[in-house]
Amino acid sequence: MKSSFRVAVINDEITQDFGRACEIAAKEFAMDWIELRGMWNKNILKLDAKEIEEARRILEKNKLRVTDIASPLFKVDWKGAPTSKYSPKGDQFNADFTFDQQGEVLERSIELAKAFNTDRVRCFDFWRLDDQGPYRAAINEKLLDAANRAGQKGVLLVLENAAPCNHRT
């Protein structure tokens, strides 16, 4: 009996060599699904058309389907709030997008979801603030707006609960 869960691994947690990551996920881990975050030392949002086509070819060769685009959407400090003590000093996973670029991050993530035949994009809830109170309503509005924009294009936003972000549990 097959599970209804989409059990997957984030590809770049295996290796930046996308072909090898897919081979390991499919053959050694016996998985049918994979989550895409980065490959070839690039964040997925920075892949060009040729690289996307090559990634699709590799996925097909390994009979893998994509659970979601592991985007860095909203993995930034909330604009106007004190800088979070959890905010990294450098980029993470080759993602160096600013607060003002989050609209572009959303749109590119949706494009990639379509390109990789998935209906899910992972997002975050901004770097954790010691006191969310003054910002929570605006953060919620931003998340809801993004979810509505994605939904209009047939894509679901999935919120990751990450310790350094506001929804940490």
Short mmCIF file of C-alpha atoms in Angstrom, two decimals:
data_model
loop_
_atom_site.label_atom_id
_atom_site.label_comp_id
_atom_site.label_asym_id
_atom_site.label_seq_id
_atom_site.Cartn_x
_atom_site.Cartn_y
_atom_site.Cartn_z
CA MET A 1 0.00 0.00 0.00
CA LYS A 2 1.31 3.44 -0.95
CA SER A 3 1.28 6.33 1.48
CA SER A 4 -0.82 9.38 0.65
CA PHE A 5 2.00 11.52 2.11
CA ARG A 6 4.51 13.11 -0.21
CA VAL A 7 7.70 12.06 1.52
CA ALA A 8 10.58 14.05 0.09
CA VAL A 9 14.04 15.40 0.75
CA ILE A 10 15.29 18.90 -0.02
CA ASN A 11 17.59 18.31 -2.98
CA ASP A 12 20.50 20.51 -1.93
CA GLU A 13 20.69 18.85 1.47
CA ILE A 14 22.10 15.88 -0.44
CA THR A 15 24.44 17.75 -2.79
CA GLN A 16 24.55 20.79 -5.09
CA ASP A 17 25.03 18.35 -7.99
CA PHE A 18 21.38 18.09 -8.99
CA GLY A 19 21.79 14.95 -11.09
CA ARG A 20 23.50 13.14 -8.24
CA ALA A 21 20.94 14.42 -5.68
CA CYS A 22 18.08 13.07 -7.80
CA GLU A 23 19.85 9.76 -8.34
CA ILE A 24 20.35 9.33 -4.59
CA ALA A 25 16.77 10.36 -3.76
CA ALA A 26 15.26 8.01 -6.35
CA LYS A 27 17.57 5.02 -6.17
CA GLU A 28 19.15 4.97 -2.72
CA PHE A 29 16.28 6.54 -0.77
CA ALA A 30 13.55 4.99 -3.00
CA MET A 31 11.64 8.27 -3.05
CA ASP A 32 9.11 9.44 -5.61
CA TRP A 33 9.19 13.09 -4.53
CA ILE A 34 11.79 15.82 -4.07
CA GLU A 35 11.67 19.40 -2.76
CA LEU A 36 13.60 21.95 -4.82
CA ARG A 37 15.64 24.71 -3.15
CA GLY A 38 18.93 25.09 -4.98
CA MET A 39 21.25 23.38 -7.39
CA TRP A 40 24.56 23.97 -9.06
CA ASN A 41 25.41 26.52 -6.33
CA LYS A 42 22.39 28.65 -7.24
CA ASN A 43 19.15 29.34 -5.43
CA ILE A 44 16.29 27.91 -7.46
CA LEU A 45 14.92 31.41 -8.04
CA LYS A 46 18.11 32.30 -9.93
CA LEU A 47 17.99 29.44 -12.45
CA ASP A 48 17.80 30.42 -16.10
CA ALA A 49 15.58 28.74 -18.73
CA LYS A 50 18.33 26.35 -19.84
CA GLU A 51 19.00 25.24 -16.26
CA ILE A 52 15.28 24.75 -15.60
CA GLU A 53 15.01 22.57 -18.68
CA GLU A 54 18.04 20.52 -17.59
CA ALA A 55 16.57 20.10 -14.10
CA ARG A 56 13.27 18.93 -15.61
CA ARG A 57 15.14 16.40 -17.75
CA ILE A 58 16.99 15.07 -14.69
CA LEU A 59 13.75 14.79 -12.70
CA GLU A 60 12.10 12.87 -15.53
CA LYS A 61 15.11 10.58 -15.93
CA ASN A 62 14.90 9.74 -12.22
CA LYS A 63 11.08 9.53 -12.20
CA LEU A 64 10.84 12.14 -9.46
CA ARG A 65 8.01 14.58 -8.90
CA VAL A 66 8.35 17.90 -7.10
CA THR A 67 6.49 18.40 -3.82
CA ASP A 68 7.08 22.15 -3.73
CA ILE A 69 9.39 25.01 -4.49
CA ALA A 70 11.39 25.61 -1.31
CA SER A 71 11.50 29.35 -1.79
CA PRO A 72 13.01 31.90 0.57
CA LEU A 73 9.74 33.88 0.49
CA PHE A 74 9.48 36.10 3.57
CA LYS A 75 12.72 34.78 5.08
CA VAL A 76 13.79 38.37 5.69
CA ASP A 77 13.54 40.96 8.44
CA TRP A 78 10.22 42.78 8.74
CA LYS A 79 10.74 46.26 7.33
CA GLY A 80 10.51 48.96 9.99
CA ALA A 81 10.96 46.57 12.91
CA PRO A 82 14.16 46.11 14.89
CA THR A 83 16.57 43.75 13.14
CA SER A 84 15.97 40.24 14.43
CA LYS A 85 18.71 38.59 16.42
CA TYR A 86 17.92 35.53 14.26
CA SER A 87 18.59 37.35 11.01
CA PRO A 88 21.63 35.69 9.40
CA LYS A 89 24.73 37.74 8.73
CA GLY A 90 25.04 36.44 5.16
CA ASP A 91 22.75 34.84 2.62
CA GLN A 92 21.27 31.42 3.21
CA PHE A 93 21.15 28.80 0.50
CA ASN A 94 22.30 31.33 -2.10
CA ALA A 95 19.26 33.51 -1.40
CA ASP A 96 20.03 37.17 -0.82
CA PHE A 97 16.68 38.78 -1.51
CA THR A 98 15.57 41.93 0.34
CA PHE A 99 12.21 42.79 1.90
CA ASP A 100 11.44 45.00 -1.11
CA GLN A 101 12.08 42.08 -3.48
CA GLN A 102 9.54 39.75 -1.87
CA GLY A 103 6.89 40.45 -4.52
CA GLU A 104 9.39 39.33 -7.17
CA VAL A 105 10.30 36.29 -5.06
CA LEU A 106 6.61 35.33 -4.90
CA GLU A 107 6.05 35.74 -8.64
CA ARG A 108 9.22 33.83 -9.56
CA SER A 109 8.32 31.06 -7.11
CA ILE A 110 4.89 30.71 -8.72
CA GLU A 111 6.50 30.57 -12.19
CA LEU A 112 8.84 27.84 -10.97
CA ALA A 113 5.99 25.88 -9.40
CA LYS A 114 4.31 25.84 -12.80
CA ALA A 115 7.56 24.93 -14.58
CA PHE A 116 8.15 22.00 -12.22
CA ASN A 117 4.51 20.85 -12.21
CA THR A 118 3.75 21.44 -8.56
CA ASP A 119 1.06 23.52 -6.90
CA ARG A 120 2.99 24.39 -3.73
CA VAL A 121 5.48 27.07 -2.73
CA ARG A 122 7.06 27.12 0.70
CA CYS A 123 7.25 30.42 2.55
CA PHE A 124 8.22 31.74 5.97
CA ASP A 125 6.91 34.26 8.50
CA PHE A 126 9.87 36.67 8.60
CA TRP A 127 12.79 36.51 11.01
CA ARG A 128 11.55 36.24 14.59
CA LEU A 129 10.86 39.45 16.48
CA ASP A 130 11.14 39.64 20.25
CA ASP A 131 7.84 41.51 20.25
CA GLN A 132 5.61 40.72 17.26
CA GLY A 133 2.70 42.68 18.73
CA PRO A 134 3.17 46.00 16.91
CA TYR A 135 3.76 44.25 13.56
CA ARG A 136 1.59 41.10 13.69
CA ALA A 137 -1.47 42.53 11.91
CA ALA A 138 0.65 43.90 9.05
CA ILE A 139 2.60 40.62 8.81
CA ASN A 140 -0.67 38.67 8.67
CA GLU A 141 -1.94 40.99 5.95
CA LYS A 142 1.25 40.48 3.92
CA LEU A 143 0.97 36.69 4.25
CA LEU A 144 -2.72 36.73 3.33
CA ASP A 145 -2.10 38.94 0.30
CA ALA A 146 0.66 36.59 -0.91
CA ALA A 147 -1.56 33.54 -0.34
CA ASN A 148 -4.38 35.16 -2.31
CA ARG A 149 -2.05 36.12 -5.17
CA ALA A 150 -0.68 32.58 -5.32
CA GLY A 151 -4.16 31.09 -5.03
CA GLN A 152 -5.39 33.11 -8.00
CA LYS A 153 -2.73 31.26 -10.01
CA GLY A 154 -3.61 27.83 -8.63
CA VAL A 155 -0.68 27.68 -6.19
CA LEU A 156 -0.79 27.06 -2.43
CA LEU A 157 1.62 28.74 -0.06
CA VAL A 158 2.84 26.39 2.64
CA LEU A 159 4.17 28.09 5.76
CA GLU A 160 7.23 26.48 7.29
CA ASN A 161 7.53 26.68 11.04
CA ALA A 162 11.20 27.44 11.54
CA ALA A 163 12.77 28.25 14.90
CA PRO A 164 14.34 31.54 13.76
CA CYS A 165 11.03 32.79 12.29
CA ASN A 166 7.88 34.17 13.90
CA HIS A 167 5.90 30.93 13.56
CA ARG A 168 8.52 28.76 15.14
CA THR A 169 6.32 25.94 16.43
#
